XYZ file of C-alpha atoms in Angstrom:
772
model
C 3.189 -34.201 -26.567
C 0.972 -34.498 -23.505
C -1.615 -31.871 -22.783
C -3.002 -31.299 -19.326
C -6.608 -30.315 -19.031
C -8.185 -28.509 -16.109
C -9.627 -31.845 -14.988
C -6.117 -33.336 -14.805
C -4.999 -30.559 -12.546
C -7.977 -30.750 -10.201
C -7.301 -32.283 -6.790
C -8.199 -35.925 -6.311
C -10.899 -37.149 -3.952
C -8.266 -38.346 -1.510
C -6.481 -35.005 -1.576
C -9.748 -33.179 -1.022
C -10.681 -35.368 1.931
C -7.160 -35.004 3.374
C -7.423 -31.229 3.215
C -10.840 -31.370 4.858
C -9.585 -33.819 7.481
C -6.680 -31.486 8.239
C -9.119 -28.667 8.868
C -11.196 -30.981 11.089
C -8.059 -31.937 13.016
C -7.189 -28.258 13.376
C -10.694 -27.653 14.684
C -10.348 -30.439 17.260
C -7.009 -29.064 18.394
C -8.596 -25.622 18.586
C -11.391 -27.123 20.689
C -8.829 -28.538 23.106
C -7.177 -25.121 23.202
C -10.560 -23.581 23.950
C -11.015 -25.938 26.881
C -7.540 -25.063 28.163
C -8.260 -21.383 27.637
C -11.595 -21.460 29.476
C -10.341 -23.611 32.348
C -7.235 -21.488 32.915
C -9.249 -18.285 32.529
C -11.824 -19.436 35.076
C -9.279 -20.796 37.568
C -7.170 -17.632 37.401
C -10.158 -15.289 37.506
C -11.929 -17.008 40.379
C -9.092 -18.525 42.428
C -5.404 -18.004 41.592
C -5.627 -14.243 41.015
C -8.534 -13.522 43.336
C -6.251 -11.245 45.355
C -6.485 -8.657 42.571
C -9.389 -6.522 43.769
C -10.556 -5.070 40.466
C -12.322 -7.668 38.293
C -11.355 -5.693 35.184
C -7.647 -5.737 36.048
C -7.899 -9.387 37.073
C -9.385 -10.199 33.659
C -6.339 -8.710 31.916
C -4.032 -11.008 33.883
C -6.225 -14.104 33.595
C -6.717 -13.647 29.883
C -2.990 -13.221 29.210
C -2.124 -16.451 31.051
C -4.961 -18.361 29.377
C -3.938 -17.279 25.874
C -0.260 -18.204 26.417
C -1.026 -21.699 27.720
C -3.681 -22.352 25.063
C -1.264 -21.246 22.333
C 1.448 -23.650 23.547
C -1.131 -26.443 23.702
C -2.345 -25.744 20.159
C 1.179 -25.571 18.741
C 2.174 -28.893 20.260
C -0.863 -30.805 18.996
C -0.850 -29.159 15.569
C 2.802 -30.077 15.121
C 2.379 -33.650 16.335
C -0.953 -34.379 14.643
C -2.521 -31.834 12.282
C 0.535 -31.161 10.087
C 2.526 -34.253 10.978
C 2.902 -35.221 7.292
C 5.013 -32.136 6.603
C 7.752 -32.742 9.158
C 10.122 -34.165 6.551
C 9.821 -31.023 4.443
C 10.745 -28.636 7.249
C 14.465 -28.139 7.897
C 14.286 -25.919 10.969
C 14.159 -26.748 14.663
C 11.173 -26.677 16.968
C 12.176 -23.251 18.243
C 12.130 -21.819 14.734
C 8.757 -23.403 14.115
C 7.396 -22.040 17.395
C 8.539 -18.558 16.410
C 6.794 -18.974 13.063
C 3.685 -20.169 14.854
C 3.697 -17.087 17.049
C 4.135 -14.780 14.068
C 1.465 -16.544 12.041
C -0.983 -16.465 14.952
C -0.393 -12.859 16.007
C -3.445 -11.539 14.156
C -5.797 -14.164 15.554
C -4.348 -13.672 19.035
C -4.819 -9.917 18.786
C -8.386 -10.376 17.584
C -9.155 -12.763 20.416
C -7.623 -10.434 23.000
C -9.389 -7.315 21.736
C -12.756 -8.967 21.137
C -12.814 -10.651 24.558
C -12.109 -7.406 26.401
C -14.693 -5.586 24.316
C -17.396 -8.254 24.549
C -16.815 -8.609 28.294
C -18.341 -5.142 28.660
C -21.605 -6.430 27.158
C -21.841 -10.197 27.898
C -20.304 -12.641 30.388
C -16.538 -12.795 29.903
C -16.595 -16.570 29.212
C -19.157 -16.210 26.417
C -17.219 -13.265 25.002
C -14.054 -15.338 24.999
C -15.745 -18.218 23.118
C -17.054 -15.879 20.417
C -13.606 -14.303 20.055
C -11.941 -17.725 19.796
C -14.274 -18.819 16.985
C -13.356 -15.748 14.957
C -9.642 -16.072 15.649
C -9.513 -19.786 14.787
C -10.337 -19.218 11.115
C -7.478 -16.736 10.817
C -5.052 -19.000 12.642
C -5.726 -22.001 10.389
C -4.892 -20.270 7.139
C -1.945 -18.362 8.634
C -0.340 -21.512 10.043
C -1.088 -23.665 6.999
C 0.613 -21.015 4.874
C 3.472 -19.968 7.126
C 4.277 -22.274 10.042
C 3.817 -25.761 8.597
C 4.297 -25.016 4.927
C 7.632 -26.891 4.705
C 10.915 -25.622 3.338
C 10.410 -25.787 0.415
C 7.001 -27.249 -0.449
C 5.147 -27.350 -3.762
C 1.654 -25.868 -3.638
C -0.635 -25.880 -6.654
C -1.913 -22.652 -8.183
C -5.455 -23.692 -7.328
C -4.481 -24.039 -3.687
C -2.767 -20.642 -3.702
C -5.825 -19.095 -5.351
C -8.176 -20.525 -2.731
C -5.866 -19.442 0.082
C -5.628 -15.891 -1.172
C -9.388 -15.629 -1.528
C -10.039 -17.045 1.950
C -7.454 -14.813 3.616
C -8.642 -11.622 1.918
C -12.259 -12.437 2.793
C -11.292 -12.997 6.423
C -9.319 -9.766 6.523
C -12.242 -7.818 5.058
C -14.582 -9.172 7.737
C -12.011 -8.255 10.391
C -11.666 -4.780 8.911
C -15.398 -4.243 9.261
C -15.183 -5.321 12.908
C -12.319 -2.873 13.429
C -14.506 -0.070 12.087
C -17.288 -1.091 14.488
C -14.976 -1.257 17.493
C -15.485 1.577 20.009
C -17.716 3.447 17.545
C -19.222 5.576 20.292
C -15.849 6.556 21.754
C -15.018 10.180 22.279
C -11.422 9.876 21.055
C -11.673 8.000 17.766
C -9.854 9.680 14.846
C -12.208 12.379 13.607
C -12.499 15.994 12.544
C -13.526 18.730 14.964
C -16.387 19.703 12.671
C -18.253 16.647 13.933
C -19.063 18.515 17.137
C -20.164 21.607 15.229
C -22.674 19.498 13.305
C -23.918 17.763 16.447
C -24.407 21.145 18.119
C -26.547 22.441 15.244
C -28.527 19.192 15.130
C -29.196 19.240 18.876
C -30.249 22.887 18.902
C -32.524 22.323 15.912
C -34.076 19.329 17.658
C -34.779 21.442 20.752
C -36.352 24.046 18.488
C -38.504 21.383 16.813
C -39.566 20.107 20.233
C -40.804 23.543 21.311
C -42.127 25.004 18.037
C -42.458 22.006 15.711
C -40.296 23.751 13.091
C -37.440 21.824 11.453
C -36.247 25.015 9.778
C -34.460 27.336 10.094
C -31.487 25.497 11.539
C -30.540 26.639 15.028
C -27.105 27.294 16.537
C -25.405 29.282 19.302
C -22.347 29.773 17.063
C -22.194 33.011 15.113
C -22.492 32.549 11.329
C -22.365 28.753 11.728
C -26.036 27.920 11.482
C -26.199 26.918 7.816
C -22.795 25.307 7.468
C -24.343 22.303 5.715
C -27.725 21.557 4.108
C -30.438 20.392 6.516
C -30.595 16.679 5.661
C -27.439 15.940 7.647
C -28.961 17.522 10.771
C -32.384 15.966 10.283
C -30.651 12.589 10.121
C -29.220 13.209 13.597
C -32.556 14.468 14.931
C -34.047 11.048 14.223
C -31.994 9.613 17.109
C -34.020 11.156 19.988
C -37.281 10.753 18.054
C -36.598 6.999 17.940
C -36.294 7.029 21.717
C -32.516 6.462 21.632
C -30.100 8.299 23.899
C -28.247 11.291 22.473
C -24.965 9.434 22.050
C -22.162 9.536 19.516
C -22.726 5.848 18.812
C -26.191 6.353 17.342
C -25.160 9.495 15.474
C -22.292 7.637 13.825
C -24.120 4.464 12.796
C -25.404 5.952 9.487
C -21.880 6.989 8.481
C -20.610 3.494 9.245
C -23.400 1.891 7.194
C -22.611 4.177 4.264
C -18.932 3.205 4.591
C -19.856 -0.467 4.383
C -22.081 0.287 1.369
C -19.148 2.060 -0.329
C -16.959 -0.960 0.424
C -19.504 -3.343 -1.094
C -19.610 -1.263 -4.287
C -15.810 -1.179 -4.439
C -15.627 -4.978 -4.117
C -18.286 -5.396 -6.807
C -16.643 -2.953 -9.240
C -13.169 -4.493 -9.001
C -14.559 -8.001 -9.365
C -16.759 -7.024 -12.319
C -13.885 -5.341 -14.156
C -11.633 -8.347 -13.545
C -14.307 -10.676 -14.919
C -14.671 -8.401 -17.943
C -10.920 -8.656 -18.614
C -11.090 -12.436 -18.442
C -14.164 -12.569 -20.681
C -12.713 -10.404 -23.442
C -9.082 -11.504 -23.025
C -7.932 -8.016 -23.976
C -4.513 -8.777 -22.450
C -2.608 -12.048 -22.017
C -2.165 -11.670 -18.223
C -4.081 -8.712 -16.767
C -3.454 -9.916 -13.202
C -1.665 -12.859 -11.507
C -3.151 -16.294 -11.993
C -3.390 -17.008 -8.255
C -5.514 -13.890 -7.714
C -8.926 -14.541 -9.170
C -11.644 -11.938 -9.722
C -13.127 -12.529 -6.260
C -9.772 -11.940 -4.580
C -9.147 -8.751 -6.555
C -12.527 -7.424 -5.447
C -11.733 -8.209 -1.809
C -8.296 -6.586 -2.144
C -9.975 -3.434 -3.478
C -12.215 -3.393 -0.401
C -9.183 -3.839 1.863
C -7.369 -0.972 0.153
C -10.395 1.286 0.623
C -10.773 0.420 4.313
C -6.980 0.533 4.744
C -6.801 4.199 3.732
C -6.492 6.343 6.840
C -8.927 8.883 5.403
C -11.618 6.179 5.320
C -10.918 5.191 8.920
C -10.911 8.798 10.080
C -13.909 10.095 8.136
C -15.839 6.902 7.425
C -17.118 6.514 10.985
C -17.687 9.915 12.659
C -20.842 11.946 12.236
C -19.637 13.720 9.096
C -20.824 13.870 5.499
C -17.754 12.194 3.965
C -19.042 8.609 3.815
C -22.548 9.736 2.852
C -21.518 12.159 0.132
C -19.029 9.603 -1.183
C -21.815 7.081 -1.669
C -24.164 9.454 -3.505
C -21.413 11.069 -5.597
C -20.128 7.702 -6.828
C -23.427 5.858 -7.269
C -24.208 7.131 -10.824
C -20.744 6.109 -12.022
C -21.051 2.632 -10.537
C -24.431 2.444 -12.267
C -22.852 3.520 -15.553
C -20.069 0.963 -15.146
C -22.659 -1.749 -14.515
C -24.487 -0.903 -17.748
C -21.253 -0.754 -19.751
C -20.120 -4.170 -18.509
C -23.544 -5.625 -19.109
C -23.455 -4.390 -22.700
C -19.971 -5.832 -23.185
C -21.054 -9.262 -21.924
C -23.432 -9.517 -24.864
C -20.710 -8.946 -27.442
C -17.456 -10.753 -28.185
C -15.617 -7.570 -29.092
C -14.972 -4.326 -27.298
C -17.415 -1.450 -27.589
C -16.521 0.526 -30.738
C -17.661 3.661 -32.522
C -20.206 1.608 -34.455
C -21.511 -0.266 -31.432
C -23.316 2.900 -30.202
C -23.525 2.259 -26.490
C -26.937 3.328 -25.164
C -27.488 3.427 -21.384
C -30.996 2.960 -20.050
C -33.046 5.839 -18.677
C -32.434 4.515 -15.173
C -28.902 5.971 -15.307
C -30.197 9.535 -15.536
C -32.895 8.895 -12.924
C -30.236 7.592 -10.515
C -27.996 10.565 -11.372
C -30.733 13.107 -10.661
C -31.678 11.520 -7.337
C -28.047 11.024 -6.278
C -27.044 14.582 -7.097
C -30.091 15.867 -5.250
C -28.953 13.892 -2.188
C -25.449 15.316 -2.579
C -26.920 18.841 -2.667
C -29.024 18.204 0.455
C -26.171 16.547 2.342
C -23.102 18.500 1.220
C -23.336 21.215 -1.441
C -25.126 22.056 -4.674
C -21.757 23.101 -6.160
C -20.746 19.447 -6.499
C -23.488 18.908 -9.078
C -21.461 20.815 -11.705
C -18.329 18.585 -11.761
C -20.398 15.430 -11.350
C -22.616 16.324 -14.303
C -19.629 17.316 -16.438
C -17.828 14.078 -15.611
C -20.869 11.945 -16.458
C -21.352 13.815 -19.747
C -17.714 13.354 -20.778
C -17.786 9.698 -19.762
C -20.810 9.077 -21.971
C -19.100 10.897 -24.831
C -16.050 8.684 -24.318
C -18.251 5.623 -24.670
C -20.307 6.936 -27.607
C -19.396 10.394 -28.895
C -21.918 10.269 -31.723
C -24.815 10.776 -29.308
C -23.287 13.750 -27.466
C -26.388 15.892 -28.009
C -28.552 13.235 -26.401
C -26.177 12.964 -23.459
C -26.136 16.754 -23.068
C -29.926 16.944 -22.883
C -30.360 13.990 -20.535
C -27.562 15.039 -18.193
C -29.009 18.552 -18.272
C -32.417 17.224 -17.183
C -30.795 15.290 -14.312
C -28.904 18.431 -13.306
C -32.050 20.554 -13.378
C -33.885 18.001 -11.247
C -31.068 17.962 -8.656
C -30.948 21.779 -8.512
C -34.717 21.814 -8.124
C -34.410 19.473 -5.156
C -31.799 21.770 -3.623
C -34.004 24.836 -4.235
C -36.605 23.327 -1.908
C -34.375 24.436 0.968
C -34.996 28.087 0.054
C -38.715 27.429 -0.344
C -39.080 25.652 2.990
C -36.707 27.744 5.132
C -38.342 30.757 6.834
C -35.009 32.596 6.509
C -33.893 32.063 2.875
C -31.594 35.090 3.017
C -29.746 33.485 5.924
C -29.215 30.401 3.753
C -27.903 32.623 0.985
C -25.516 34.568 3.229
C -24.170 31.708 5.341
C -24.234 28.761 2.940
C -24.121 29.985 -0.653
C -21.891 33.036 -0.098
C -20.040 32.161 3.102
C -19.609 28.391 2.967
C -19.224 27.984 -0.817
C -18.088 31.176 -2.486
C -16.006 31.957 0.590
C -13.818 28.968 -0.175
C -12.880 30.505 -3.524
C -12.165 34.051 -2.410
C -10.548 33.380 0.961
C -6.893 33.381 1.928
C -3.598 34.879 0.776
C -2.702 38.152 -0.927
C -4.444 36.931 -4.084
C -6.118 33.869 -5.514
C -3.134 32.989 -7.717
C -0.637 33.449 -4.890
C -2.585 30.987 -2.759
C -2.887 28.620 -5.702
C 0.846 28.518 -6.387
C 2.496 29.084 -2.980
C 1.970 27.696 0.492
C 0.172 24.843 2.175
C -3.050 25.347 0.220
C -1.419 25.364 -3.207
C -2.472 23.143 -6.080
C 0.866 21.322 -5.742
C -0.041 20.230 -2.234
C -3.543 19.321 -3.366
C -2.051 17.162 -6.122
C -0.745 14.926 -3.326
C -4.149 14.756 -1.643
C -4.827 11.155 -2.660
C -1.484 10.122 -1.193
C -2.287 11.911 2.080
C -5.620 10.152 2.289
C -3.950 6.806 1.730
C -1.309 7.395 4.450
C 0.493 4.004 4.678
C -1.008 3.104 1.303
C 0.072 6.411 -0.195
C 3.105 4.894 -2.003
C 0.820 2.322 -3.642
C -1.602 5.025 -4.788
C 1.287 7.114 -6.089
C 2.744 4.239 -8.081
C -0.591 3.298 -9.661
C -1.396 6.952 -10.431
C 1.929 7.479 -12.203
C 1.474 4.248 -14.140
C -2.011 5.362 -15.123
C -0.694 8.660 -16.465
C 1.748 6.762 -18.678
C -1.150 4.697 -20.036
C -3.193 7.733 -21.122
C -1.563 7.948 -24.545
C -2.003 4.287 -25.602
C -5.570 4.271 -24.273
C -6.347 7.387 -26.304
C -4.830 5.817 -29.405
C -6.927 2.715 -28.859
C -10.018 4.875 -28.523
C -9.312 6.508 -31.871
C -9.280 3.005 -33.340
C -12.680 2.249 -31.800
C -11.560 0.267 -28.737
C -13.075 1.500 -25.469
C -11.576 0.487 -22.125
C -14.340 0.745 -19.482
C -11.864 1.433 -16.670
C -10.989 4.671 -18.482
C -14.254 6.075 -17.120
C -12.897 5.621 -13.588
C -9.642 7.362 -14.487
C -11.631 10.269 -15.950
C -13.641 10.537 -12.736
C -10.498 10.731 -10.600
C -8.749 13.223 -12.899
C -11.673 15.608 -13.452
C -12.758 15.693 -9.801
C -9.139 16.217 -8.682
C -8.821 19.214 -11.005
C -12.160 20.607 -9.799
C -11.103 20.538 -6.148
C -8.031 22.579 -7.033
C -10.285 25.549 -7.869
C -11.130 26.705 -4.294
C -8.571 28.655 -2.316
C -9.197 26.444 0.711
C -7.804 23.219 -0.688
C -7.770 20.121 1.472
C -7.011 16.446 0.975
C -10.324 15.538 2.585
C -12.154 17.080 -0.367
C -10.748 14.168 -2.373
C -12.159 11.507 -0.054
C -15.039 10.730 -2.485
C -12.383 9.643 -4.993
C -10.888 6.994 -2.711
C -13.353 4.183 -3.593
C -12.647 4.605 -7.312
C -8.913 4.856 -6.642
C -9.054 1.670 -4.563
C -10.580 -0.223 -7.483
C -7.882 1.058 -9.829
C -5.128 0.142 -7.345
C -6.432 -3.404 -6.932
C -6.540 -3.926 -10.706
C -3.473 -2.002 -11.864
C -1.086 -2.852 -9.018
C -0.048 -6.056 -10.788
C 0.942 -4.174 -13.944
C 3.623 -2.253 -12.086
C 7.146 -3.575 -12.621
C 8.395 -5.743 -9.731
C 10.860 -3.043 -8.650
C 8.012 -0.514 -8.446
C 5.885 -2.927 -6.420
C 8.767 -3.582 -4.038
C 9.444 0.132 -3.656
C 5.796 0.950 -2.921
C 5.524 -1.939 -0.467
C 8.806 -1.004 1.220
C 7.718 2.602 1.700
C 4.337 1.426 2.968
C 6.110 -0.825 5.469
C 8.320 2.049 6.653
C 5.274 4.298 7.105
C 3.540 1.497 9.020
C 6.569 1.233 11.302
C 6.377 4.989 11.916
C 2.694 4.616 12.771
C 3.602 1.772 15.073
C 6.173 4.055 16.676
C 3.441 6.565 17.504
C 1.291 3.810 18.976
C 4.281 2.650 21.005
C 4.652 6.194 22.338
C 0.955 6.172 23.199
C 1.393 2.868 25.045
C 4.414 4.228 26.918
C 2.484 7.331 27.977
C -0.466 5.234 29.134
C 1.934 2.910 30.961
C 3.469 5.836 32.879
C 0.075 7.089 34.068
C -1.350 3.623 34.868
C -3.945 3.838 32.104
C -3.442 0.110 31.507
C -3.333 -2.450 34.351
C -0.101 -4.389 34.815
C -1.119 -7.579 32.997
C -2.935 -5.534 30.388
C 0.346 -3.752 29.664
C 2.110 -7.069 29.088
C -0.580 -8.188 26.669
C -0.392 -4.905 24.768
C 3.390 -5.101 24.739
C 3.187 -8.620 23.299
C 0.944 -7.413 20.475
C 3.314 -4.507 19.798
C 6.298 -6.857 19.627
C 4.487 -9.235 17.266
C 3.515 -6.374 14.962
C 7.083 -5.093 14.852
C 8.347 -8.587 14.031
C 5.689 -9.025 11.342
C 6.643 -5.748 9.674
C 10.336 -6.574 9.839
C 9.611 -10.004 8.364
C 7.712 -8.333 5.536
C 10.600 -5.948 4.947
C 12.996 -8.893 4.918
C 10.857 -10.587 2.269
C 11.321 -7.544 0.043
C 15.089 -7.615 0.478
C 15.228 -11.323 -0.321
C 13.818 -10.705 -3.817
C 11.287 -13.475 -3.434
C 9.198 -14.712 -6.358
C 5.952 -13.346 -7.723
C 3.622 -15.396 -5.524
C 5.470 -14.310 -2.392
C 5.221 -10.694 -3.504
C 1.489 -11.041 -4.076
C 1.017 -12.622 -0.660
C 3.105 -9.833 0.886
C 0.637 -7.211 -0.378
C -2.198 -9.027 1.382
C 0.000 -9.292 4.488
C 0.696 -5.529 4.391
C -3.014 -4.702 4.114
C -3.694 -6.842 7.171
C -0.914 -5.144 9.127
C -2.225 -1.676 8.288
C -5.712 -2.592 9.445
C -4.216 -4.017 12.634
C -2.723 -0.587 13.395
C -6.243 0.870 13.347
C -7.412 -1.900 15.671
C -4.530 -1.335 18.052
C -5.160 2.406 18.231
C -8.789 1.702 19.122
C -7.702 -0.724 21.813
C -5.233 1.780 23.296
C -7.966 4.445 23.466
C -10.652 2.080 24.790
C -9.754 2.568 28.510
C -10.557 6.266 28.104
C -14.171 5.287 27.375
C -14.721 2.774 30.171
C -16.973 3.408 33.167
C -13.970 4.186 35.382
C -13.081 7.191 33.197
C -16.570 8.585 32.640
C -18.775 10.630 34.917
C -20.661 8.468 37.395
C -24.491 8.405 37.325
C -24.688 10.425 40.539
C -22.478 13.114 39.003
C -24.667 13.241 35.888
C -27.755 13.475 38.099
C -26.206 16.351 40.035
C -25.560 18.256 36.790
C -29.084 18.033 35.388
C -30.023 21.437 33.967
C -26.853 23.081 35.324
C -25.003 25.855 33.509
C -21.494 24.730 32.615
C -18.338 26.552 31.492
C -16.013 24.294 29.525
C -12.625 24.699 27.829
C -12.652 24.696 24.034
C -9.861 25.049 21.503
C -11.983 25.225 18.350
C -15.597 25.837 17.337
C -17.969 23.224 18.654
C -15.485 21.499 20.989
C -17.693 22.432 23.952
C -20.519 20.261 22.570
C -18.845 17.004 23.588
C -19.776 17.611 27.251
C -23.392 17.097 26.275
C -22.458 13.477 25.532
C -20.355 13.159 28.694
C -22.960 14.744 30.989
C -26.363 14.017 29.532
C -29.056 16.423 30.669
C -26.695 19.325 31.336
C -28.178 22.753 30.697
C -26.503 25.638 28.890
C -22.839 25.056 27.967
C -20.588 28.104 27.536
C -17.066 27.657 26.139
C -13.900 29.489 27.072
C -10.667 29.042 25.134
C -8.038 26.662 26.445
C -5.314 29.271 26.262
C -7.271 31.637 28.550
C -6.105 31.761 32.199
C -7.733 29.209 34.492
C -5.974 29.910 37.777
C -7.721 29.390 41.074
C -8.862 33.016 41.002
C -10.275 32.581 37.485
C -12.147 29.455 38.580
C -13.678 31.304 41.521
C -14.753 34.122 39.208
C -16.365 31.749 36.689
C -18.237 29.935 39.444
C -19.953 33.219 40.278
C -21.626 33.011 36.853
C -21.917 29.264 36.232
C -23.051 26.304 38.319
C -20.020 24.245 37.294
C -16.673 24.644 35.539
C -14.505 22.123 33.718
C -10.772 22.765 34.066
C -7.906 21.138 32.172
C -4.451 20.664 33.622
C -1.291 19.234 32.097
C -0.488 15.830 33.487
C 2.365 16.997 35.703
C 0.594 20.149 36.942
C -1.142 20.331 40.344
C -4.912 20.097 40.637
C -6.964 23.251 41.321
C -6.847 24.372 44.949
C -10.506 24.348 45.943
C -9.758 26.250 49.160
C -8.560 29.204 47.080
C -11.047 28.744 44.247
C -14.024 28.359 46.618
C -15.122 25.222 44.803
C -15.832 21.564 45.337
C -14.292 18.802 43.212
C -17.272 16.845 41.914
C -15.371 14.466 39.600
C -12.198 14.056 37.585
C -11.287 12.069 34.507
C -8.611 11.716 31.869
C -8.912 13.250 28.405
C -6.965 12.976 25.173
C -5.427 16.225 23.974
C -6.504 17.258 20.488
C -4.491 20.301 19.472
C -1.068 21.618 20.394
C 0.608 24.982 20.171
C 3.374 25.615 17.637
C 6.671 24.064 18.692
C 5.156 22.206 21.633
C 5.938 18.779 20.202
C 9.703 18.156 20.088
C 12.209 15.540 21.211
C 12.420 17.056 24.673
C 8.643 17.109 25.227
C 8.323 13.518 24.012
C 10.416 12.424 26.981
C 7.254 13.128 28.998
C 4.700 11.843 26.471
C 1.778 11.880 28.890
C 1.981 15.696 29.022
C 1.712 15.870 25.236
C -1.035 13.273 24.854
C -3.323 13.567 27.889
C -5.196 16.096 30.004
C -6.373 15.829 33.559
C -9.946 17.062 33.561
C -11.638 18.388 36.726
C -15.362 19.054 37.144
C -15.775 21.748 39.796
C -18.968 23.085 41.337
C -19.730 25.885 43.750
C -18.688 25.280 47.319
C -21.780 24.416 49.384
């Protein structure tokens, strides 16, 4: 009987050099494509398409032609030279292979297209194109090596599959981070309206500090909305002007983005560390597929976290979600680190007799983290966090429960003491009590419905709806989260039995965190899925590790539903593109490029769905999950690209308009608290801003009446409605722009209204001043 060692299975020197030479050949072909791209781009931009007056519109056309010709060039040389040795293994025609090449390269092409247009706003368009090509080339190599020129069929070693999966997931994670950075300062990124409430309070408090030097009490023009959050969130924003930076959404949002990246790094570390622990202890024969090593599982966990729509929506805007998530989770990551470290020094699992003893640093980190949570979000969160840490320690070592109770109690007391400093430092402590403790916190328990129990059991704020909060946060990944959560519930009984026998599974601590915090957030009457956002990092780790334990039929079902939801999201983006097309938001050649990306994404999703129906093998299923994560992240990128023209110079107020409005009083439409604050970012230096509700009349007579009180008025009109008549309104049109509609009245969105999508999606916005 012949045994094969790991050395026997390792690739030979010749094979290694061949693989490296293939990559070098791909790089040389890519270099030739770069030359073609740059030459065509320059010739079109400077000569062939010089008749197009606008350089921005000309760039859309030039870039589209350059990418098409460079892609054909790269395909031809890669087929004839780079992957020439695989021709005999492929049984399709050149047309089939070209289609595969287009599908495999769609992500890199999209990245190149988006990055070039974005970088062209900051550097020369040629330099921006080179940087975008470098990034896209890495993606294209692995996609084409895997898909286009893989042969039919072709044997690939497990080691090769493992390396491919790791490289692809790493590349996707880097791309995901770039997607989160894209258009960060844009007005229309997915966000919550509360962002503008917080910015209003921060700006007013900064003005107060400028005049009086006092950071407290917090200042606001909104009734009973001065102490909506603890002061640290607003002081963080006040640092922006003190650093000499402009009061822009970009600088306000950078801290949230950095915290999101920090959460992602911890998610990647936790999933990788748990996977390594499984391999070290060999608690199960096959805890995850062989071709997915610990590094890949960690990267997949990061992709799942960034692929959740709740992360994309709340992980970038100036909100507390990303920040509170970091500080709420940090003690549990710290605990997990100490548990895994203790397990590395023993060959058996932690048992009753092993008496796990965390270091004092755990309780120091807990006290500081909970104090930060109290100063960023709410002191109420300390209670469930402390209870969860106490129960987790008891799970690991129940004999020392008294010690854990005392130490967790000291950490809790320290955190509450930190929070109490607000009352000591604020000149109006009773205002803090009324607005924050009673109004903002206790008000969430007593508000809504005929009674507490009626609200808890019936309606949109019931505990049954809240039980689906994790699925709502996941959006396209909701089916995956649902499947893993159900599987985890079925594993509670065997894990408990194992614990009674002295075997402790460290991942059980993460399940306890998710379960206990989910139950806690069912207590308030105002229940919302966004309260569960701090649980998404932990849930992402569990999904990355436990996904592979689901039966194949369950994996296929979750992936199929995720694909269907992605297609629905793509349908919305297609509607957005159609609306922008009808109102000339996108130049002609820009439309064709966007349409190409849309078509490629539809084909990629349909191909993924076809893979599910074909009942492909395990490795194909594993690769399909990575493919789905990439497609979901591409939807976020495409939405940002569709909204980007709304934030360009052509759709913002010109410098002369901003100069004219310095110190002016302005009446603006608003459809929720704080919405008026966004004009301070659009017209820097404007004076007092007074809101009026969108549903209030704004006829020509109303405009004339408002201009008797204010220096300027902003008016919204539906897209197919006429502009204000300045002869009747006694006004002068100073500027106009396009805005994205945020809220709609009941029944406004239906099949009939979607036939005119620009009316549903966009406003025309007019800035009117008094007639000279």
